[in-house]
Amino acid sequence: MSGIIDQIAQILGYGQDSQKTASVLINGALITGWTDVTVRCGVDLMPWVADLGMTSYQPDVGTDVTINEGDAVQLWIGTDQLITGYVVTVVEAVSEGRHEIRLQIASKSMDLVDCSAEFSTYQMNSTNAVALAKRVAQFADIDVSQINGAGNVDLQQFSVILTETAYEIIERVARLAGVLFYDLPDGNVAFSAVGSQRMASGLIYGENVEQMTTVRSTAGRFSSITAVLMTTALLFSEPGDADYVGQMDAVTSGAVAEDPGIARTRPLLIPAELGDQDYAVTTKRVHWEVARRYGRANTVTVTCDSWRDTSGNLWAVNHMAPVRLKSGQEMDLVIAEIVFRQGEDGTRADLVLLPPEGLMPEPLLLPALSNEGIQAINS
């Protein structure tokens, strides 16, 4: 790795301008001289992708460079690796005195998203969330990294559907473990809690933020969310107009969460999971529903004049960052998505930030507990 960094430094130099220059390493050749760059990274985006335009002649090398679809590739910003993956598409445009190439690359996790998972058995007992995710991702030469030990949860039972992709399986495992699951620059994937790391500096309108858009919405939000019991008794009990309130109380789990930001009456009923002892997971879920809907309805999008914070670190997803609005209000938000772009209008980074509640994984009942509850009901 240090050899690549040294090679980049020798070509680009050590100044600030070199730290906002994109380089691509393909077949041992370091390719620079891109005319435009767009890189998209996100917590909810897999794989991470990049679109780059270039001329086939490299002034730093002095020779034409051949790039083939399917080639392994690394994308570097200055001396920081941002994407490890594959060349997906190569588009060439040729005319008199002009030869341009457009390159589309994606991180290694594209194979997790596209490909079906293969197992010797599709029913697993007494396993661990991280170990299971590692096993699923092994075919794509991808490891699963734990950030601050996240995801170390035992799973008594886990079933794989034959047609599921590797991504769908790992995403389900991550939700059972209560963690986020997203790409890393080295080509591996991470299990992490929400906002487990922090940027060295924030985003301040009028300083490093050129444009800021705030969204405050009631869309998809409800005044109250209540979990109800969806048992077979409901199918055979005729509703009575005289005591419908009592009947509702009888089928209600008692798990209720309210959104103080919704003034008018907007109720929502969700099913309680069978086998949830004392409705502990159900109670967490109704509060998660309120919190996540609030988080997704209150976002801040900024256009930053730099790809880096004050310590020289690239803006990174799932990192907390303080945000100061034009009004002076300050908020601590998590970076959910980043678009690094460079072209004729200069170097910019578009960041989407939201409250940490907007990224919290949905609480789920572990499969073994659910099965035991269903067996008890049917016995």
Coordinates of C-alpha atoms in Angstrom, one line a residue:
M1 CA 0.0 0.0 0.0
S2 CA 2.8 2.4 0.9
G3 CA 4.3 1.9 -2.6
I4 CA 1.0 3.1 -4.2
I5 CA 0.9 6.1 -1.9
D6 CA 4.6 7.0 -2.8
Q7 CA 3.8 6.6 -6.5
I8 CA 0.9 9.0 -6.2
A9 CA 2.9 11.5 -4.2
Q10 CA 5.7 11.4 -6.8
I11 CA 3.3 12.1 -9.6
L12 CA 1.0 14.6 -8.0
G13 CA 3.3 16.1 -5.4
Y14 CA 2.6 16.9 -1.8
G15 CA 0.7 20.2 -2.0
Q16 CA -3.0 20.8 -1.3
D17 CA -4.0 20.6 -4.9
S18 CA -2.7 17.0 -5.1
Q19 CA -5.1 16.0 -2.3
K20 CA -8.1 16.8 -4.5
T21 CA -6.8 15.0 -7.6
A22 CA -8.4 11.7 -8.6
S23 CA -6.2 8.8 -9.6
V24 CA -7.2 5.3 -10.8
L25 CA -4.9 2.2 -10.4
I26 CA -5.6 -0.4 -13.1
N27 CA -3.3 -3.3 -14.0
G28 CA -0.4 -1.7 -12.1
A29 CA -0.7 1.6 -14.0
L30 CA -1.7 4.8 -12.1
I31 CA -3.9 6.9 -14.4
T32 CA -4.4 10.6 -13.8
G33 CA -5.5 13.5 -15.9
W34 CA -9.3 13.1 -15.5
T35 CA -11.4 15.8 -17.0
D36 CA -14.4 15.2 -14.8
V37 CA -15.1 13.0 -11.7
T38 CA -18.2 12.0 -9.9
V39 CA -18.1 9.6 -7.0
R40 CA -21.2 8.6 -5.0
C41 CA -21.0 7.0 -1.6
G42 CA -23.7 6.3 0.9
V43 CA -24.9 4.3 3.9
D44 CA -27.9 3.2 2.0
L45 CA -26.0 2.9 -1.3
M46 CA -24.3 -0.3 -2.3
P47 CA -22.2 -0.5 -4.3
W48 CA -20.4 2.8 -4.2
V49 CA -19.9 4.0 -7.8
A50 CA -17.8 6.5 -9.8
D51 CA -18.0 8.0 -13.2
L52 CA -14.9 9.5 -14.7
G53 CA -14.0 11.1 -18.0
M54 CA -10.5 11.1 -19.5
T55 CA -8.4 11.3 -22.6
S56 CA -6.6 8.1 -23.5
Y57 CA -3.2 9.9 -23.6
Q58 CA -1.7 10.3 -20.2
P59 CA 0.7 13.3 -19.9
D60 CA 2.3 11.7 -16.8
V61 CA 3.0 8.4 -18.5
G62 CA 3.4 9.4 -22.2
T63 CA 1.6 6.4 -23.5
D64 CA -1.9 5.3 -24.4
V65 CA -3.5 3.3 -21.6
T66 CA -5.8 0.4 -22.3
I67 CA -8.7 -0.2 -20.0
N68 CA -11.0 -3.2 -20.2
E69 CA -14.4 -3.9 -18.6
G70 CA -14.0 -6.2 -15.7
D71 CA -10.5 -4.9 -14.7
A72 CA -9.8 -4.6 -11.0
V73 CA -9.5 -1.0 -10.0
Q74 CA -8.7 1.3 -7.2
L75 CA -9.9 4.9 -7.0
W76 CA -7.7 7.3 -5.0
I77 CA -8.3 10.9 -4.0
G78 CA -4.9 12.3 -3.4
T79 CA -3.2 9.7 -1.1
D80 CA -6.6 8.4 0.2
Q81 CA -8.2 5.3 -1.2
L82 CA -11.9 5.8 -1.8
I83 CA -13.2 2.8 -3.9
T84 CA -11.9 -0.7 -4.5
G85 CA -13.8 -2.6 -7.1
Y86 CA -14.1 -3.3 -10.8
V87 CA -14.5 -1.4 -14.1
V88 CA -18.1 -1.9 -15.1
T89 CA -18.4 0.0 -18.3
V90 CA -15.9 1.7 -20.7
V91 CA -17.3 4.2 -23.2
E92 CA -15.0 5.5 -26.0
A93 CA -15.7 8.5 -28.2
V94 CA -13.5 9.0 -31.2
S95 CA -13.4 11.8 -33.7
E96 CA -10.8 13.8 -35.7
G97 CA -8.2 14.9 -33.2
R98 CA -10.2 13.7 -30.2
H99 CA -10.2 10.4 -28.2
E100 CA -12.1 10.4 -25.0
I101 CA -12.9 7.6 -22.6
R102 CA -15.6 7.5 -20.0
L103 CA -15.2 5.0 -17.2
Q104 CA -17.8 3.7 -14.8
I105 CA -16.6 1.7 -11.8
A106 CA -18.3 0.1 -8.8
S107 CA -17.0 -1.2 -5.5
K108 CA -16.5 -5.0 -5.0
S109 CA -19.9 -5.2 -3.2
M110 CA -21.6 -5.1 -6.6
D111 CA -21.2 -8.9 -6.6
L112 CA -23.0 -9.1 -3.3
V113 CA -25.9 -7.1 -4.7
D114 CA -26.1 -8.9 -8.1
C115 CA -25.3 -12.5 -7.3
S116 CA -27.2 -15.2 -5.5
A117 CA -25.7 -16.8 -2.4
E118 CA -24.7 -20.4 -2.5
F119 CA -24.7 -22.6 0.5
S120 CA -24.3 -26.3 1.3
T121 CA -27.2 -25.9 3.7
Y122 CA -29.8 -23.1 3.8
Q123 CA -30.7 -23.7 7.5
M124 CA -28.1 -22.6 10.0
N125 CA -28.2 -23.1 13.8
S126 CA -26.0 -21.6 16.6
T127 CA -24.2 -19.2 14.4
N128 CA -22.9 -15.6 14.8
A129 CA -24.0 -12.6 12.8
V130 CA -20.5 -11.5 11.8
A131 CA -19.4 -15.1 11.0
L132 CA -22.5 -15.6 8.9
A133 CA -21.9 -12.4 7.0
K134 CA -18.3 -13.3 6.4
R135 CA -19.3 -16.6 5.0
V136 CA -21.8 -15.1 2.6
A137 CA -19.3 -12.5 1.4
Q138 CA -16.4 -14.9 1.0
F139 CA -17.1 -15.8 -2.6
A140 CA -16.6 -12.1 -3.6
D141 CA -13.3 -11.9 -1.7
I142 CA -14.9 -9.4 0.7
D143 CA -14.4 -9.4 4.4
V144 CA -16.7 -7.9 7.1
S145 CA -15.1 -5.4 9.4
Q146 CA -16.6 -4.6 12.8
I147 CA -16.4 -0.9 13.8
N148 CA -16.1 -0.7 17.6
G149 CA -17.2 -4.4 17.9
A150 CA -20.6 -3.9 16.2
G151 CA -22.6 -6.9 15.2
N152 CA -21.3 -9.5 17.6
V153 CA -24.7 -11.1 18.1
D154 CA -25.4 -14.8 18.3
L155 CA -28.2 -16.2 16.1
Q156 CA -29.7 -19.5 17.2
Q157 CA -31.5 -20.1 13.9
F158 CA -31.2 -18.5 10.5
S159 CA -32.8 -19.6 7.2
V160 CA -31.7 -18.5 3.8
I161 CA -34.2 -18.3 0.9
L162 CA -32.8 -20.1 -2.2
T163 CA -33.2 -17.1 -4.5
E164 CA -31.8 -14.4 -2.1
T165 CA -28.8 -12.4 -3.2
A166 CA -25.8 -12.2 -0.9
Y167 CA -26.6 -8.6 -0.2
E168 CA -30.2 -9.4 0.9
I169 CA -28.9 -12.1 3.3
I170 CA -26.3 -9.9 4.9
E171 CA -28.7 -6.9 5.1
R172 CA -31.1 -9.1 7.0
V173 CA -28.4 -10.4 9.3
A174 CA -27.3 -6.8 9.9
R175 CA -30.8 -5.8 10.9
L176 CA -31.0 -8.8 13.3
A177 CA -27.7 -7.6 14.8
G178 CA -29.0 -4.0 15.0
V179 CA -26.2 -2.5 12.9
L180 CA -25.7 -0.7 9.7
F181 CA -24.0 -2.5 6.7
Y182 CA -22.1 -0.4 4.1
D183 CA -19.1 -0.2 1.9
L184 CA -15.5 0.6 2.9
P185 CA -12.8 2.2 0.8
D186 CA -10.7 -1.0 0.8
G187 CA -13.4 -3.1 -0.9
N188 CA -14.6 -4.7 2.3
V189 CA -17.9 -4.0 4.1
A190 CA -18.6 -2.7 7.6
F191 CA -20.9 -3.6 10.5
S192 CA -21.3 -0.4 12.5
A193 CA -23.6 1.4 14.9
V194 CA -25.1 4.7 13.6
G195 CA -22.6 7.6 13.8
S196 CA -19.9 5.6 15.5
Q197 CA -17.2 8.0 14.2
R198 CA -16.9 11.8 14.0
M199 CA -15.4 14.2 11.5
A200 CA -12.7 16.6 12.8
S201 CA -14.8 19.7 11.8
G202 CA -18.3 20.6 10.8
L203 CA -20.2 22.3 8.0
I204 CA -20.9 26.0 8.4
Y205 CA -23.0 28.1 6.0
G206 CA -20.9 31.0 4.7
E207 CA -17.6 29.3 5.5
N208 CA -17.0 25.9 3.9
V209 CA -20.6 25.5 2.8
E210 CA -21.6 27.3 -0.4
Q211 CA -25.2 26.1 -0.6
M212 CA -27.5 24.6 2.0
T213 CA -31.0 23.1 1.6
T214 CA -33.0 22.1 4.7
V215 CA -36.1 19.9 4.5
R216 CA -38.7 19.8 7.3
S217 CA -41.7 17.6 6.5
T218 CA -44.7 15.8 8.0
A219 CA -44.8 13.3 5.1
G220 CA -45.0 9.7 6.3
R221 CA -45.3 10.7 10.0
F222 CA -48.1 9.8 12.3
S223 CA -49.4 11.2 15.6
S224 CA -49.3 7.8 17.2
I225 CA -48.1 4.3 16.2
T226 CA -49.6 1.3 17.9
A227 CA -48.7 -2.3 17.7
V228 CA -51.7 -4.7 17.5
L229 CA -51.9 -8.5 17.9
M230 CA -52.5 -10.3 14.6
T231 CA -53.8 -13.6 15.9
T232 CA -56.2 -16.0 14.3
A233 CA -58.8 -15.0 16.9
L234 CA -59.4 -11.8 14.9
L235 CA -60.6 -13.9 12.0
F236 CA -63.3 -15.6 14.0
S237 CA -64.5 -12.8 16.3
E238 CA -67.4 -10.7 15.0
P239 CA -66.8 -7.1 15.8
G240 CA -69.3 -5.5 18.1
D241 CA -70.4 -1.9 17.7
A242 CA -71.3 -1.6 21.4
D243 CA -67.7 -2.1 22.6
Y244 CA -65.3 -1.6 19.8
V245 CA -63.0 0.3 22.1
G246 CA -62.7 -2.6 24.4
Q247 CA -62.1 -4.9 21.4
M248 CA -59.3 -2.7 20.2
D249 CA -57.8 -2.7 23.7
A250 CA -57.9 -6.5 23.7
V251 CA -55.9 -6.8 20.5
T252 CA -53.5 -4.0 21.4
S253 CA -50.1 -5.0 22.7
G254 CA -49.7 -1.9 24.8
A255 CA -46.8 -0.7 22.7
V256 CA -47.6 2.8 21.6
A257 CA -45.3 5.7 20.5
E258 CA -46.3 9.3 19.8
D259 CA -44.8 11.9 17.5
P260 CA -45.0 15.3 19.3
G261 CA -44.4 17.0 15.9
I262 CA -47.8 15.9 14.5
A263 CA -50.6 18.0 16.0
R264 CA -53.6 16.4 14.3
T265 CA -54.8 12.9 14.7
R266 CA -53.0 10.5 12.4
P267 CA -52.9 7.0 13.9
L268 CA -51.0 4.0 12.4
L269 CA -51.4 0.4 13.4
I270 CA -48.5 -2.1 12.9
P271 CA -48.5 -5.8 13.7
A272 CA -46.8 -7.1 16.8
E273 CA -44.5 -10.0 16.2
L274 CA -45.6 -13.4 17.6
G275 CA -43.3 -14.8 20.2
D276 CA -42.2 -11.4 21.5
Q277 CA -42.1 -11.9 25.2
D278 CA -43.5 -8.9 27.1
Y279 CA -43.5 -7.2 23.7
A280 CA -40.0 -5.9 24.4
V281 CA -39.0 -5.8 20.7
T282 CA -42.5 -4.5 19.7
T283 CA -42.1 -1.6 22.0
K284 CA -38.7 -0.8 20.5
R285 CA -40.2 -1.0 17.1
V286 CA -43.0 1.5 17.6
H287 CA -40.5 4.0 19.0
W288 CA -38.2 3.2 16.0
E289 CA -41.0 3.8 13.6
V290 CA -41.6 7.3 15.1
A291 CA -37.9 8.2 15.3
R292 CA -37.0 6.9 11.8
R293 CA -39.9 8.7 10.1
Y294 CA -38.9 11.9 11.9
G295 CA -35.2 11.5 10.9
R296 CA -36.0 10.8 7.2
A297 CA -38.4 13.8 7.1
N298 CA -35.8 16.3 8.4
T299 CA -32.7 16.4 6.2
V300 CA -30.0 18.9 5.4
T301 CA -28.1 18.9 2.0
V302 CA -25.0 21.0 1.6
T303 CA -22.6 21.8 -1.1
C304 CA -19.1 22.1 0.4
D305 CA -16.1 23.8 -1.3
S306 CA -13.8 21.0 -0.3
W307 CA -13.6 17.2 -0.2
R308 CA -12.0 17.3 3.2
D309 CA -12.5 18.5 6.8
T310 CA -10.0 20.8 8.5
S311 CA -7.8 17.8 9.4
G312 CA -7.4 16.8 5.8
N313 CA -9.7 13.7 6.1
L314 CA -12.1 13.0 3.3
W315 CA -15.8 13.4 4.2
A316 CA -17.0 10.0 5.2
V317 CA -20.4 8.3 5.5
N318 CA -21.8 7.4 8.9
H319 CA -19.6 10.1 10.5
M320 CA -21.2 12.6 12.8
A321 CA -20.6 16.3 11.9
P322 CA -21.8 19.5 13.5
V323 CA -23.9 21.7 11.1
R324 CA -24.6 25.4 11.5
L325 CA -27.5 26.8 9.5
K326 CA -27.7 30.3 8.1
S327 CA -30.0 31.2 11.1
G328 CA -27.1 30.2 13.5
Q329 CA -28.9 27.1 14.7
E330 CA -26.5 24.2 15.3
M331 CA -27.3 20.5 14.9
D332 CA -25.3 17.3 15.3
L333 CA -26.1 15.2 12.2
V334 CA -24.8 12.0 10.6
I335 CA -23.5 12.0 7.0
A336 CA -25.8 9.6 5.0
E337 CA -24.6 10.2 1.5
I338 CA -21.7 12.0 -0.3
V339 CA -21.2 12.9 -3.9
F340 CA -17.6 14.0 -4.7
R341 CA -17.5 15.8 -8.0
Q342 CA -14.9 17.7 -10.0
G343 CA -15.2 19.4 -13.4
E344 CA -15.2 22.7 -15.1
D345 CA -17.0 24.3 -12.1
G346 CA -14.2 23.2 -9.7
T347 CA -14.1 20.7 -6.9
R348 CA -17.3 20.3 -4.8
A349 CA -18.8 17.8 -2.3
D350 CA -22.5 17.3 -1.9
L351 CA -23.5 15.9 1.5
V352 CA -26.8 14.7 2.7
L353 CA -27.1 14.7 6.5
L354 CA -29.9 13.7 8.8
P355 CA -30.6 13.0 12.5
P356 CA -29.1 9.7 13.7
E357 CA -32.6 8.4 14.2
G358 CA -33.1 8.4 10.5
L359 CA -30.5 5.6 10.0
M360 CA -31.3 3.4 13.0
P361 CA -31.9 -0.3 12.0
E362 CA -35.3 -1.7 12.5
P363 CA -35.5 -3.8 15.7
L364 CA -36.3 -7.4 14.8
L365 CA -37.2 -10.5 16.9
L366 CA -34.5 -13.1 16.6
P367 CA -35.8 -16.1 14.6
A368 CA -35.4 -18.7 17.4
L369 CA -37.5 -16.6 19.8
S370 CA -40.2 -16.1 17.1
N371 CA -40.4 -19.8 16.4
E372 CA -40.7 -20.7 20.1
G373 CA -43.6 -18.2 20.4
I374 CA -45.5 -19.5 17.4
Q375 CA -45.1 -23.1 18.7
A376 CA -46.5 -22.0 22.1
I377 CA -49.5 -20.4 20.4
N378 CA -50.2 -23.4 18.2
S379 CA -49.8 -26.0 21.0

